[in-house]
Amino acid sequence: MVCPLTPRNPHHQADRIPGSRTSSNIILRKYHGARFQGPQYWLGFAEGIRLACLVEYRLKQQIATLEEELARSKQENMDQKEELQKLNQKLHLQEPLLNVGVKICRRFLEKAKMKRGLGNAVESIVEAGNAAAHRGNIFADSALFTLGILRSTDSISPGGGSTEIEDNYRSLGRDLYGVNIIHSLPSSFSTKAAEIYNLSATITSCSTMKPGGYSGTDVRHRRFNELAAKCAKLDTVMGRRIIRPIRIKAEVFRCI
C-alpha cells in the first residue's frame, strides 16, 4: 500500500505543493520527495509538523501582544501630548500674572531698601510696580477667572457659595473693561486693542461715580472715544475687524 503522502512521481504537477510561507508547508516541501522509510520516520515527520505549528502559534501570540503594546503606547503618547498642551496653555495664562507679581515685589524691595537706608530706590522699578498695581491689565485679570484663582471657600454673605467672589469680580471686570474678560485670552486681542481695554479700565477705576446725568460733551470723553473708534477700525483681531469699539461713559471723565 502506498502512503498518500508519498509522491507517485516527483515531477508530476499534481504532487507539487504550492509555495507557502507557513512553517508546516516548509517542512512538507523538505520531505516531499522522500519515500516511505518506516514508522519512526513518519513519527519524526509528524513531530516536526507539530513543533512547526506550535512555533507559528506562539509567534502569532507574540505579534498580537506586540500590537497591543504598540496601540497602548500610541494612546499613552497621545494622552501625554494632550497633557503637555494643557500645561503649556496654563503656563501661557500664568505669564501675565507672573509679570504683575514680579513688578510689585520688586517695587516693594526698592521702597524697603530706601527706607532702610541701603540706597536710593530705582525709580523705573518703582514706577513699573505702581503701574502693575494700579493700572488695568486685561490678560492678568482674565487669567484669574480662567485659572479658577478667584474661587474660594470663603464667601461675602452667608450661604454665598464658592463662586460668589468670582461672580462679583466678573461683574466688576465687565464694568471696568467693557467686555467679558473671562474670554479675553492673549490670543483674542492684538497689542493695540489690549492697550485700549487696559486704558479704559484704568480710567474707569480712578473715577468716582456720582448720581446725575451728563450730556457727554466733555472734551476728554469725546476725544478718547474717537481715538478708540479709530483704532478699532484700523485693528484686526483673529482675522476679523473689531465690531464694537470701546466707549467710556462721560461721567467717568467728569469725576476723575
mmCIF file of C-alpha atoms in Angstrom:
data_model
loop_
_atom_site.group_PDB
_atom_site.id
_atom_site.type_symbol
_atom_site.label_atom_id
_atom_site.label_comp_id
_atom_site.label_asym_id
_atom_site.label_seq_id
_atom_site.Cartn_x
_atom_site.Cartn_y
_atom_site.Cartn_z
ATOM 1 C CA MET A 1 0.000 0.000 0.000
ATOM 2 C CA VAL A 2 1.349 3.366 -0.977
ATOM 3 C CA CYS A 3 1.154 6.144 1.624
ATOM 4 C CA PRO A 4 -0.979 9.023 0.351
ATOM 5 C CA LEU A 5 1.792 11.442 1.259
ATOM 6 C CA THR A 6 4.327 9.571 -0.873
ATOM 7 C CA PRO A 7 4.532 11.145 -4.341
ATOM 8 C CA ARG A 8 3.799 8.939 -7.305
ATOM 9 C CA ASN A 9 6.069 10.982 -9.459
ATOM 10 C CA PRO A 10 8.388 13.666 -8.128
ATOM 11 C CA HIS A 11 7.956 15.566 -11.386
ATOM 12 C CA HIS A 12 4.171 15.181 -11.590
ATOM 13 C CA GLN A 13 2.370 18.560 -11.466
ATOM 14 C CA ALA A 14 -0.341 17.279 -9.078
ATOM 15 C CA ASP A 15 2.264 16.250 -6.500
ATOM 16 C CA ARG A 16 3.855 19.663 -6.267
ATOM 17 C CA ILE A 17 2.978 21.606 -3.115
ATOM 18 C CA PRO A 18 2.178 25.269 -3.780
ATOM 19 C CA GLY A 19 4.574 27.798 -2.302
ATOM 20 C CA SER A 20 3.656 28.974 1.160
ATOM 21 C CA ARG A 21 5.228 30.944 3.972
ATOM 22 C CA THR A 22 3.829 28.772 6.771
ATOM 23 C CA SER A 23 6.208 26.587 8.754
ATOM 24 C CA SER A 24 4.183 23.397 8.116
ATOM 25 C CA ASN A 25 4.415 23.717 4.340
ATOM 26 C CA ILE A 26 8.120 24.413 4.567
ATOM 27 C CA ILE A 27 8.572 21.062 6.287
ATOM 28 C CA LEU A 28 6.282 19.379 3.764
ATOM 29 C CA ARG A 29 8.452 20.675 0.953
ATOM 30 C CA LYS A 30 11.516 19.389 2.780
ATOM 31 C CA TYR A 31 10.110 15.849 2.917
ATOM 32 C CA HIS A 32 8.119 15.997 -0.280
ATOM 33 C CA GLY A 33 10.355 13.790 -2.382
ATOM 34 C CA ALA A 34 11.082 11.220 0.340
ATOM 35 C CA ARG A 35 9.711 7.674 0.147
ATOM 36 C CA PHE A 36 8.323 5.585 2.951
ATOM 37 C CA GLN A 37 11.089 4.825 5.446
ATOM 38 C CA GLY A 38 9.207 3.209 8.324
ATOM 39 C CA PRO A 39 7.083 4.295 11.291
ATOM 40 C CA GLN A 40 9.915 6.115 13.056
ATOM 41 C CA TYR A 41 10.431 8.332 10.055
ATOM 42 C CA TRP A 42 6.794 9.393 9.936
ATOM 43 C CA LEU A 43 6.633 9.861 13.692
ATOM 44 C CA GLY A 44 9.510 12.294 13.432
ATOM 45 C CA PHE A 45 7.856 13.920 10.451
ATOM 46 C CA ALA A 46 4.599 14.424 12.402
ATOM 47 C CA GLU A 47 6.520 15.727 15.399
ATOM 48 C CA GLY A 48 8.259 18.232 13.165
ATOM 49 C CA ILE A 49 4.928 19.463 11.833
ATOM 50 C CA ARG A 50 3.567 19.734 15.375
ATOM 51 C CA LEU A 51 6.572 21.748 16.516
ATOM 52 C CA ALA A 52 6.339 23.983 13.460
ATOM 53 C CA CYS A 53 2.657 24.678 14.134
ATOM 54 C CA LEU A 54 3.445 25.367 17.794
ATOM 55 C CA VAL A 55 6.175 27.831 16.845
ATOM 56 C CA GLU A 56 3.843 29.532 14.393
ATOM 57 C CA TYR A 57 1.111 29.767 17.035
ATOM 58 C CA ARG A 58 3.493 31.286 19.582
ATOM 59 C CA LEU A 59 4.791 33.757 17.021
ATOM 60 C CA LYS A 60 1.244 34.877 16.283
ATOM 61 C CA GLN A 61 0.646 35.321 20.012
ATOM 62 C CA GLN A 62 3.794 37.402 20.359
ATOM 63 C CA ILE A 63 2.825 39.526 17.368
ATOM 64 C CA ALA A 64 -0.646 40.115 18.836
ATOM 65 C CA THR A 65 0.920 41.090 22.172
ATOM 66 C CA LEU A 66 3.312 43.496 20.474
ATOM 67 C CA GLU A 67 0.450 45.047 18.514
ATOM 68 C CA GLU A 68 -1.499 45.582 21.740
ATOM 69 C CA GLU A 69 1.537 47.171 23.399
ATOM 70 C CA LEU A 70 2.060 49.392 20.365
ATOM 71 C CA ALA A 71 -1.573 50.542 20.435
ATOM 72 C CA ARG A 72 -1.314 51.212 24.179
ATOM 73 C CA SER A 73 1.923 53.165 23.695
ATOM 74 C CA LYS A 74 0.306 55.272 20.969
ATOM 75 C CA GLN A 75 -2.629 56.075 23.259
ATOM 76 C CA GLU A 76 -0.289 56.970 26.123
ATOM 77 C CA ASN A 77 1.680 59.184 23.771
ATOM 78 C CA MET A 78 -1.496 60.976 22.694
ATOM 79 C CA ASP A 79 -2.537 61.436 26.334
ATOM 80 C CA GLN A 80 0.872 62.856 27.216
ATOM 81 C CA LYS A 81 0.754 65.261 24.277
ATOM 82 C CA GLU A 82 -2.686 66.429 25.385
ATOM 83 C CA GLU A 83 -1.455 66.895 28.953
ATOM 84 C CA LEU A 84 1.590 68.800 27.685
ATOM 85 C CA GLN A 85 -0.665 71.057 25.643
ATOM 86 C CA LYS A 86 -2.772 71.808 28.728
ATOM 87 C CA LEU A 87 0.335 72.588 30.785
ATOM 88 C CA ASN A 88 1.679 74.898 28.079
ATOM 89 C CA GLN A 89 -1.668 76.675 27.917
ATOM 90 C CA LYS A 90 -1.711 77.048 31.702
ATOM 91 C CA LEU A 91 1.843 78.403 31.655
ATOM 92 C CA HIS A 92 0.855 80.855 28.930
ATOM 93 C CA LEU A 93 -2.097 82.047 31.016
ATOM 94 C CA GLN A 94 0.023 82.421 34.153
ATOM 95 C CA GLU A 95 2.641 84.582 32.436
ATOM 96 C CA PRO A 96 0.740 87.913 32.776
ATOM 97 C CA LEU A 97 0.092 87.195 36.464
ATOM 98 C CA LEU A 98 3.757 86.368 36.984
ATOM 99 C CA ASN A 99 4.852 89.611 35.343
ATOM 100 C CA VAL A 100 2.499 91.645 37.527
ATOM 101 C CA GLY A 101 3.621 89.873 40.685
ATOM 102 C CA VAL A 102 7.317 90.306 39.908
ATOM 103 C CA LYS A 103 6.942 94.040 39.267
ATOM 104 C CA ILE A 104 5.018 94.583 42.506
ATOM 105 C CA CYS A 105 7.524 92.566 44.536
ATOM 106 C CA ARG A 106 10.475 94.452 43.056
ATOM 107 C CA ARG A 107 8.768 97.740 43.891
ATOM 108 C CA PHE A 108 8.352 96.610 47.487
ATOM 109 C CA LEU A 109 12.040 95.700 47.740
ATOM 110 C CA GLU A 110 13.149 99.016 46.240
ATOM 111 C CA LYS A 111 10.983 101.007 48.649
ATOM 112 C CA ALA A 112 12.201 98.922 51.586
ATOM 113 C CA LYS A 113 15.811 99.430 50.516
ATOM 114 C CA MET A 114 15.343 103.185 50.577
ATOM 115 C CA LYS A 115 13.521 103.147 53.932
ATOM 116 C CA ARG A 116 16.281 101.065 55.490
ATOM 117 C CA GLY A 117 18.949 103.446 54.275
ATOM 118 C CA LEU A 118 20.580 100.906 51.967
ATOM 119 C CA GLY A 119 20.476 103.091 48.897
ATOM 120 C CA ASN A 120 18.161 105.069 46.708
ATOM 121 C CA ALA A 121 15.184 103.358 45.117
ATOM 122 C CA VAL A 122 15.371 102.783 41.369
ATOM 123 C CA GLU A 123 12.558 104.956 40.068
ATOM 124 C CA SER A 124 11.916 102.866 36.953
ATOM 125 C CA ILE A 125 11.331 99.770 39.097
ATOM 126 C CA VAL A 126 9.064 101.691 41.469
ATOM 127 C CA GLU A 127 7.065 103.138 38.580
ATOM 128 C CA ALA A 128 6.713 99.716 36.963
ATOM 129 C CA GLY A 129 5.395 98.346 40.261
ATOM 130 C CA ASN A 130 2.940 101.220 40.597
ATOM 131 C CA ALA A 131 1.692 100.642 37.066
ATOM 132 C CA ALA A 132 1.280 96.916 37.690
ATOM 133 C CA ALA A 133 -0.695 97.548 40.870
ATOM 134 C CA HIS A 134 -2.875 100.466 39.772
ATOM 135 C CA ARG A 135 -3.452 100.054 36.034
ATOM 136 C CA GLY A 136 -5.703 97.740 34.086
ATOM 137 C CA ASN A 137 -4.284 94.505 32.721
ATOM 138 C CA ILE A 138 -6.948 92.574 30.855
ATOM 139 C CA PHE A 139 -4.824 89.467 30.351
ATOM 140 C CA ALA A 140 -3.801 89.193 34.008
ATOM 141 C CA ASP A 141 -7.352 89.793 35.245
ATOM 142 C CA SER A 142 -8.720 87.314 32.712
ATOM 143 C CA ALA A 143 -6.281 84.656 33.948
ATOM 144 C CA LEU A 144 -7.723 84.986 37.454
ATOM 145 C CA PHE A 145 -11.017 83.637 36.122
ATOM 146 C CA THR A 146 -9.668 81.152 33.594
ATOM 147 C CA LEU A 147 -7.352 79.502 36.125
ATOM 148 C CA GLY A 148 -10.033 79.461 38.842
ATOM 149 C CA ILE A 149 -7.909 81.521 41.237
ATOM 150 C CA LEU A 150 -10.865 83.629 42.392
ATOM 151 C CA ARG A 151 -12.852 80.616 43.527
ATOM 152 C CA SER A 152 -12.702 80.255 47.276
ATOM 153 C CA THR A 153 -14.395 78.506 50.139
ATOM 154 C CA ASP A 154 -14.919 81.955 51.671
ATOM 155 C CA SER A 155 -17.953 83.984 50.706
ATOM 156 C CA ILE A 156 -19.068 87.557 51.231
ATOM 157 C CA SER A 157 -22.502 86.709 52.587
ATOM 158 C CA PRO A 158 -23.722 83.607 54.448
ATOM 159 C CA GLY A 159 -24.513 80.847 52.012
ATOM 160 C CA GLY A 160 -22.958 82.764 49.151
ATOM 161 C CA GLY A 161 -21.074 79.765 47.833
ATOM 162 C CA SER A 162 -17.570 79.323 46.463
ATOM 163 C CA THR A 163 -18.228 81.387 43.327
ATOM 164 C CA GLU A 164 -19.727 84.470 44.987
ATOM 165 C CA ILE A 165 -16.458 86.430 44.951
ATOM 166 C CA GLU A 166 -15.769 85.309 41.406
ATOM 167 C CA ASP A 167 -19.228 86.419 40.281
ATOM 168 C CA ASN A 168 -18.773 89.848 41.867
ATOM 169 C CA TYR A 169 -15.409 90.344 40.194
ATOM 170 C CA ARG A 170 -16.846 89.182 36.885
ATOM 171 C CA SER A 171 -19.418 91.961 37.042
ATOM 172 C CA LEU A 172 -16.749 94.463 38.089
ATOM 173 C CA GLY A 173 -14.457 93.377 35.268
ATOM 174 C CA ARG A 174 -17.209 93.908 32.718
ATOM 175 C CA ASP A 175 -17.795 97.387 34.130
ATOM 176 C CA LEU A 176 -14.091 98.284 34.010
ATOM 177 C CA TYR A 177 -13.129 96.817 30.649
ATOM 178 C CA GLY A 178 -16.460 96.967 28.856
ATOM 179 C CA VAL A 179 -16.151 93.314 27.779
ATOM 180 C CA ASN A 180 -16.448 89.889 29.337
ATOM 181 C CA ILE A 181 -12.855 89.454 30.477
ATOM 182 C CA ILE A 182 -13.278 85.715 31.026
ATOM 183 C CA HIS A 183 -12.866 85.215 27.298
ATOM 184 C CA SER A 184 -10.100 87.816 26.984
ATOM 185 C CA LEU A 185 -7.178 85.492 26.301
ATOM 186 C CA PRO A 186 -3.837 86.830 24.988
ATOM 187 C CA SER A 187 -4.709 85.401 21.585
ATOM 188 C CA SER A 188 -8.016 87.301 21.489
ATOM 189 C CA PHE A 189 -6.628 90.801 21.027
ATOM 190 C CA SER A 190 -3.751 92.493 19.343
ATOM 191 C CA THR A 191 -1.383 94.631 21.405
ATOM 192 C CA LYS A 192 -3.178 97.796 20.313
ATOM 193 C CA ALA A 193 -6.610 96.515 21.319
ATOM 194 C CA ALA A 194 -5.297 95.310 24.686
ATOM 195 C CA GLU A 195 -3.847 98.750 25.401
ATOM 196 C CA ILE A 196 -7.219 100.343 24.696
ATOM 197 C CA TYR A 197 -9.019 97.982 27.074
ATOM 198 C CA ASN A 198 -6.343 98.479 29.736
ATOM 199 C CA LEU A 199 -6.604 102.257 29.453
ATOM 200 C CA SER A 200 -10.374 102.015 29.674
ATOM 201 C CA ALA A 201 -10.148 100.006 32.897
ATOM 202 C CA THR A 202 -7.511 102.327 34.372
ATOM 203 C CA ILE A 203 -9.559 105.452 33.724
ATOM 204 C CA THR A 204 -12.767 103.868 34.998
ATOM 205 C CA SER A 205 -11.110 102.552 38.166
ATOM 206 C CA CYS A 206 -9.826 106.034 39.043
ATOM 207 C CA SER A 207 -13.239 107.670 38.803
ATOM 208 C CA THR A 208 -15.901 108.092 41.458
ATOM 209 C CA MET A 209 -19.364 107.518 40.069
ATOM 210 C CA LYS A 210 -21.839 110.153 41.227
ATOM 211 C CA PRO A 211 -25.598 110.325 40.679
ATOM 212 C CA GLY A 212 -26.860 112.564 37.931
ATOM 213 C CA GLY A 213 -26.675 112.539 34.170
ATOM 214 C CA TYR A 214 -24.054 114.043 31.933
ATOM 215 C CA SER A 215 -24.519 115.280 28.399
ATOM 216 C CA GLY A 216 -21.443 113.522 27.092
ATOM 217 C CA THR A 217 -19.958 116.712 25.700
ATOM 218 C CA ASP A 218 -16.849 116.501 27.843
ATOM 219 C CA VAL A 219 -13.859 117.024 25.576
ATOM 220 C CA ARG A 220 -11.724 114.282 27.124
ATOM 221 C CA HIS A 221 -14.545 111.784 26.964
ATOM 222 C CA ARG A 222 -15.299 112.541 23.338
ATOM 223 C CA ARG A 223 -11.635 112.525 22.343
ATOM 224 C CA PHE A 224 -10.933 109.173 23.964
ATOM 225 C CA ASN A 225 -13.905 107.511 22.295
ATOM 226 C CA GLU A 226 -12.861 108.974 18.958
ATOM 227 C CA LEU A 227 -9.377 107.518 19.320
ATOM 228 C CA ALA A 228 -10.769 104.163 20.432
ATOM 229 C CA ALA A 229 -13.108 104.038 17.437
ATOM 230 C CA LYS A 230 -10.260 104.966 15.093
ATOM 231 C CA CYS A 231 -8.040 102.211 16.473
ATOM 232 C CA ALA A 232 -10.906 99.751 16.211
ATOM 233 C CA LYS A 233 -11.240 100.459 12.504
ATOM 234 C CA LEU A 234 -7.529 100.004 11.880
ATOM 235 C CA ASP A 235 -7.052 96.997 14.093
ATOM 236 C CA THR A 236 -7.681 93.377 13.144
ATOM 237 C CA VAL A 237 -8.303 90.699 15.749
ATOM 238 C CA MET A 238 -8.338 86.986 14.883
ATOM 239 C CA GLY A 239 -8.763 87.825 11.209
ATOM 240 C CA ARG A 240 -11.850 89.979 11.858
ATOM 241 C CA ARG A 241 -12.436 93.662 12.468
ATOM 242 C CA ILE A 242 -13.342 94.806 15.947
ATOM 243 C CA ILE A 243 -17.079 95.327 15.583
ATOM 244 C CA ARG A 244 -17.845 97.244 18.774
ATOM 245 C CA PRO A 245 -15.383 99.990 19.786
ATOM 246 C CA ILE A 246 -14.880 100.735 23.458
ATOM 247 C CA ARG A 247 -16.910 103.604 24.842
ATOM 248 C CA ILE A 248 -16.414 105.002 28.315
ATOM 249 C CA LYS A 249 -19.273 106.848 29.956
ATOM 250 C CA ALA A 250 -18.937 110.614 30.023
ATOM 251 C CA GLU A 251 -19.373 110.810 33.800
ATOM 252 C CA VAL A 252 -16.185 108.820 34.254
ATOM 253 C CA PHE A 253 -14.121 111.654 32.803
ATOM 254 C CA ARG A 254 -16.077 114.274 34.726
ATOM 255 C CA CYS A 255 -15.395 112.539 38.057
ATOM 256 C CA ILE A 256 -11.649 111.974 37.739
#
